[in-house]
PDB file of C-alpha atoms in Angstrom:
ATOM      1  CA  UNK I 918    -153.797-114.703 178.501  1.00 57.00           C
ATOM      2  CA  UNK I 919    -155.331-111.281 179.001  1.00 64.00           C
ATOM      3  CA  UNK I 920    -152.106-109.620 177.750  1.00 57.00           C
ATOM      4  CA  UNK I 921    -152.398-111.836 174.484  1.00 60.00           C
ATOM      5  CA  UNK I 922    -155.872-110.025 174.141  1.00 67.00           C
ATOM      6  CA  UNK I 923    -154.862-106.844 174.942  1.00 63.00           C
ATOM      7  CA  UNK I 924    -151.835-107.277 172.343  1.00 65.00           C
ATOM      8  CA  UNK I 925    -154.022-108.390 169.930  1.00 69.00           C
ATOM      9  CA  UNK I 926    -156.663-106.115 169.732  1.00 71.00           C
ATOM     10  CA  UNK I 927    -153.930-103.402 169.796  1.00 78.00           C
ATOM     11  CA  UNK I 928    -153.146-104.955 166.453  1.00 82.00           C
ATOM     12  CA  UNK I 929    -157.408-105.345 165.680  1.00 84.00           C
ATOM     13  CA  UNK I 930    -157.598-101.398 165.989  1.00 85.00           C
ATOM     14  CA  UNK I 931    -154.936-100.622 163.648  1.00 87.00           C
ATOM     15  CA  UNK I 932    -156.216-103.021 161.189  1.00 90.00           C
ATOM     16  CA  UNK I 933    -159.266-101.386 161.630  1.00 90.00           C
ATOM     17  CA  UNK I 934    -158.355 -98.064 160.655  1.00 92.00           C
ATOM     18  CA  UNK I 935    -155.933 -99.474 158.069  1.00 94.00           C
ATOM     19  CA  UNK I 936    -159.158-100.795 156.446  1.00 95.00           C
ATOM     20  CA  UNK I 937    -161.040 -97.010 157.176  1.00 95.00           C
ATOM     21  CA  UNK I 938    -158.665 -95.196 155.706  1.00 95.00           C
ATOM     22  CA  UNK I 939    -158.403 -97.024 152.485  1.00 96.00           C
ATOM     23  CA  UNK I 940    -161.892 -98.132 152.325  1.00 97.00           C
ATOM     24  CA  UNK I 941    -163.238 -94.464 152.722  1.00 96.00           C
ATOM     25  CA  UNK I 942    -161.403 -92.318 149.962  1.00 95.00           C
ATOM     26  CA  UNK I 943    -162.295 -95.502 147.415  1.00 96.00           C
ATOM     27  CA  UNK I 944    -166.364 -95.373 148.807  1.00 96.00           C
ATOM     28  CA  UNK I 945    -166.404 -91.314 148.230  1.00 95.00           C
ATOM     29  CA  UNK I 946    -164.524 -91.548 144.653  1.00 94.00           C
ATOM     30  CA  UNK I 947    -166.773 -94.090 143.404  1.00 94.00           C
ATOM     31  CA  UNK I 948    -169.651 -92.051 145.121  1.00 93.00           C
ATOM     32  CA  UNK I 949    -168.551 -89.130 142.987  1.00 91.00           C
ATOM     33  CA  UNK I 950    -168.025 -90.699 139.466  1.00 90.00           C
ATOM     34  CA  UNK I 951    -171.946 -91.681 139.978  1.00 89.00           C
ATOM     35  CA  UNK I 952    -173.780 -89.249 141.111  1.00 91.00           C
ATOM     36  CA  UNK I 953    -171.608 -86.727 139.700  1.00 88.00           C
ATOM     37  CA  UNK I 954    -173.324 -84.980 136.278  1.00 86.00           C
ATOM     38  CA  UNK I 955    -171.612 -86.728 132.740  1.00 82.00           C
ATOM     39  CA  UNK I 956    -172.561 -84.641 129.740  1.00 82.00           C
ATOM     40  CA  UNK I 957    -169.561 -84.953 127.249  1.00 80.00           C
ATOM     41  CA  UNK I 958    -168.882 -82.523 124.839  1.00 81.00           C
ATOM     42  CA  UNK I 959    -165.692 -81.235 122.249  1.00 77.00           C
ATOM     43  CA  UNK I 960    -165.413 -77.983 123.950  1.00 70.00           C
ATOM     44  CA  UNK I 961    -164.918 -79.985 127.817  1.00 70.00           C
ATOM     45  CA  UNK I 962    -162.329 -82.269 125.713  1.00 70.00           C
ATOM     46  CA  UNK I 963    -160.253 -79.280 124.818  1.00 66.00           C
ATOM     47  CA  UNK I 964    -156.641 -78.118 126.604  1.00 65.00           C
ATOM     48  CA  UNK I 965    -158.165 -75.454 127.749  1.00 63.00           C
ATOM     49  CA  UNK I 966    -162.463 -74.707 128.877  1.00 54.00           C
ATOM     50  CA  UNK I 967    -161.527 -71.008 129.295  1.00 61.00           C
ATOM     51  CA  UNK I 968    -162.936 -70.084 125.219  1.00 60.00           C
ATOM     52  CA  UNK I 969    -159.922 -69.499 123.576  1.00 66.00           C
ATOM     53  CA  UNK I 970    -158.047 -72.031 121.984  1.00 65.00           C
ATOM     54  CA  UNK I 971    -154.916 -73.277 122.456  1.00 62.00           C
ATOM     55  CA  UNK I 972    -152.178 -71.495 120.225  1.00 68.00           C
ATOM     56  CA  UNK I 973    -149.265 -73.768 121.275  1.00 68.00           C
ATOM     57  CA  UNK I 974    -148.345 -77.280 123.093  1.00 68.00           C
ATOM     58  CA  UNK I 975    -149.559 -77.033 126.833  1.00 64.00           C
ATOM     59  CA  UNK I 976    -146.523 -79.146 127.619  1.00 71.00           C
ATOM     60  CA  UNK I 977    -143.757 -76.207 128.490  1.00 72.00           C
ATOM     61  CA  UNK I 978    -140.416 -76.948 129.527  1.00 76.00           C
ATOM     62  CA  UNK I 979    -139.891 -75.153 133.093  1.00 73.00           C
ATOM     63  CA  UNK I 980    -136.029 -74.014 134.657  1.00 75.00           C
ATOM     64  CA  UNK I 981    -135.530 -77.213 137.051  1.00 77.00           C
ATOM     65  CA  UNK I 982    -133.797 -74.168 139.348  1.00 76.00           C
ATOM     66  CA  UNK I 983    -137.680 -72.812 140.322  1.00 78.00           C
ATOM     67  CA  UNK I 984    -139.088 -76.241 141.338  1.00 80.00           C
ATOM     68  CA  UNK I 985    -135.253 -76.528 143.883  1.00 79.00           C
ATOM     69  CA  UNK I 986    -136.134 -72.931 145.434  1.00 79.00           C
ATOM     70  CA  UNK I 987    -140.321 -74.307 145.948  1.00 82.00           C
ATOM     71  CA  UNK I 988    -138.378 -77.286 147.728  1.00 83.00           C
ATOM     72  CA  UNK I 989    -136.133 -75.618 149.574  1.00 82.00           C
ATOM     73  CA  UNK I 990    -138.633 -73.273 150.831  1.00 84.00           C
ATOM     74  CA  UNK I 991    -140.913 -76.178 152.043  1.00 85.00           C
ATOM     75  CA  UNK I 992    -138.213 -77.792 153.386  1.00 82.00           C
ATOM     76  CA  UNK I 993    -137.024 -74.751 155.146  1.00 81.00           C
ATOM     77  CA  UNK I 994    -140.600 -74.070 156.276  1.00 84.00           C
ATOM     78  CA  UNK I 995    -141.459 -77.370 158.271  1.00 82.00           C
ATOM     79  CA  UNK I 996    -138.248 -76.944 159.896  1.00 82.00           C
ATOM     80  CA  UNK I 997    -139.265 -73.895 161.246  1.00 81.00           C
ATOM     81  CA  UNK I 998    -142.625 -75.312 162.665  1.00 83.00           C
ATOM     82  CA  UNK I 999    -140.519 -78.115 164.563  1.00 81.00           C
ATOM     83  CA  UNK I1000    -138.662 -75.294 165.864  1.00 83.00           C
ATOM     84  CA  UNK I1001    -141.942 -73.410 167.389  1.00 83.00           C
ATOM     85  CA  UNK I1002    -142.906 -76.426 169.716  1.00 82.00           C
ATOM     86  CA  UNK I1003    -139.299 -77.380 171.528  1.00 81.00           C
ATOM     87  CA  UNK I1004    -139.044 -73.154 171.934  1.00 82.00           C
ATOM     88  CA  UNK I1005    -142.609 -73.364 173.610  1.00 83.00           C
ATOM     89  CA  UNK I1006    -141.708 -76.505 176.077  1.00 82.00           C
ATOM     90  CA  UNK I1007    -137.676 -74.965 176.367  1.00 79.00           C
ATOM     91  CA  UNK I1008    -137.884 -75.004 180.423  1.00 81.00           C
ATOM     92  CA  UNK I1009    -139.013 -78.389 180.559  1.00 84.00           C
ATOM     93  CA  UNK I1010    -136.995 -80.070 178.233  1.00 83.00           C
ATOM     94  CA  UNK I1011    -133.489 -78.918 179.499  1.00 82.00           C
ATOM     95  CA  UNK I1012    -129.834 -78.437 178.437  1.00 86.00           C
ATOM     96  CA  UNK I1013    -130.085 -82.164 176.469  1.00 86.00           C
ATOM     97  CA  UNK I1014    -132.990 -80.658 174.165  1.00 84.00           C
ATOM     98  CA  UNK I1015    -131.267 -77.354 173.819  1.00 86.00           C
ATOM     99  CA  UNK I1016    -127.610 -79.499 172.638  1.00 90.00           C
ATOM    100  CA  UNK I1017    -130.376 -81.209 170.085  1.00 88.00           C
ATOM    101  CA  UNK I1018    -132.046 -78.285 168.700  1.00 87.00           C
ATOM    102  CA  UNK I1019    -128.430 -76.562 168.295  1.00 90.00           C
ATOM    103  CA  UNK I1020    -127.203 -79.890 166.111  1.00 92.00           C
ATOM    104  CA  UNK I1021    -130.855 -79.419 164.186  1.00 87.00           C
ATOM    105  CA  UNK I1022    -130.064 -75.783 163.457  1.00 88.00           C
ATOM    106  CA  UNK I1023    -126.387 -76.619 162.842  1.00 92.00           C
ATOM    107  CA  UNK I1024    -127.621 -79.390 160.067  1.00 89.00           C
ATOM    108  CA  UNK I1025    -129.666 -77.425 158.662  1.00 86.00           C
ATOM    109  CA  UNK I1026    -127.352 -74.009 158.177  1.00 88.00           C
ATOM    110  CA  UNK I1027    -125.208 -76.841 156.234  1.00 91.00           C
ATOM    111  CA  UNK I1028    -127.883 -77.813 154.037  1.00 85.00           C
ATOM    112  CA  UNK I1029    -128.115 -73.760 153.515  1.00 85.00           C
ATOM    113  CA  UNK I1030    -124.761 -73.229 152.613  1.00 89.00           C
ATOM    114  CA  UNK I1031    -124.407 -75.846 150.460  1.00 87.00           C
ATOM    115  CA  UNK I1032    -127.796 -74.644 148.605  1.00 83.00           C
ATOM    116  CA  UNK I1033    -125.830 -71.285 148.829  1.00 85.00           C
ATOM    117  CA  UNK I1034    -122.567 -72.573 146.949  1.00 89.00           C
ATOM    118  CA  UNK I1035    -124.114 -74.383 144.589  1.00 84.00           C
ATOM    119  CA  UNK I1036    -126.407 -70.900 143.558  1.00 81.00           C
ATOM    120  CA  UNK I1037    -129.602 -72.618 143.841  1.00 76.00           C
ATOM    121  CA  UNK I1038    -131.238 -69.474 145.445  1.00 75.00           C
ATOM    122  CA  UNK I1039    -130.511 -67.187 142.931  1.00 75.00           C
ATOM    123  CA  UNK I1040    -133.850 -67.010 141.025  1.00 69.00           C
ATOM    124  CA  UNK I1041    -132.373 -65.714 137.920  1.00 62.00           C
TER     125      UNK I1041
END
């Protein structure tokens, strides 16, 4: 019976901070749209608040190429930060971690050269 309890209020916890973390971003937006300041004017309903006004549509077609090299990047930066903590804890982990890392690195060096063949990193 006492592992019933215990295995339910593992399950009470979680629903607990299920409920938190959805109930707390909605509380704080609502708090915001009322006590935040609402004094509408044309000028705040314009493209742009900076003075001048807009010459063209605000709506420009970008090279799909930049927003593959801003992924790749990310992509190729959180690897790197799952590469700092194994290369902190190497003695521990052993020859098994090491053989795991080296298929990591090996997947990923793929996922370079095909980026590389295909002539997404060329910026221009």
């Amino acid at each position: 019976m006492e592992l019933l309890n215990l295995y339910q209020n593992n399950y009470l916890i979680v629903f607990v901070f299920l409920c938190l973390g959805v109930l707390l971003p909605l509380v704080a937006l609502f708090l915001g749209k009322f006590l935040r300041p609402h004094k509408p004017s044309v000028e705040k309903y314009t493209t742009y608040e900076s003075g001048i006004d807009p010459f063209h549509d605000s709506r420009v077609q970008f090279n799909v190429r930049y927003y593959i090299f801003a992924l790749m990047f990310v992509i190729f930066d959180v690897e790197t930060v799952f590469l700092y903590p194994w290369a902190v804890a190497y003695e521990r982990l052993g020859v098994f971690a090491l053989i795991e890392m080296l298929i990591f690195v090996v997947m990923l060096l793929i996922g370079l050269i095909y980026a590389w063949k295909k002539k997404v990193l060329r910026w221009t």
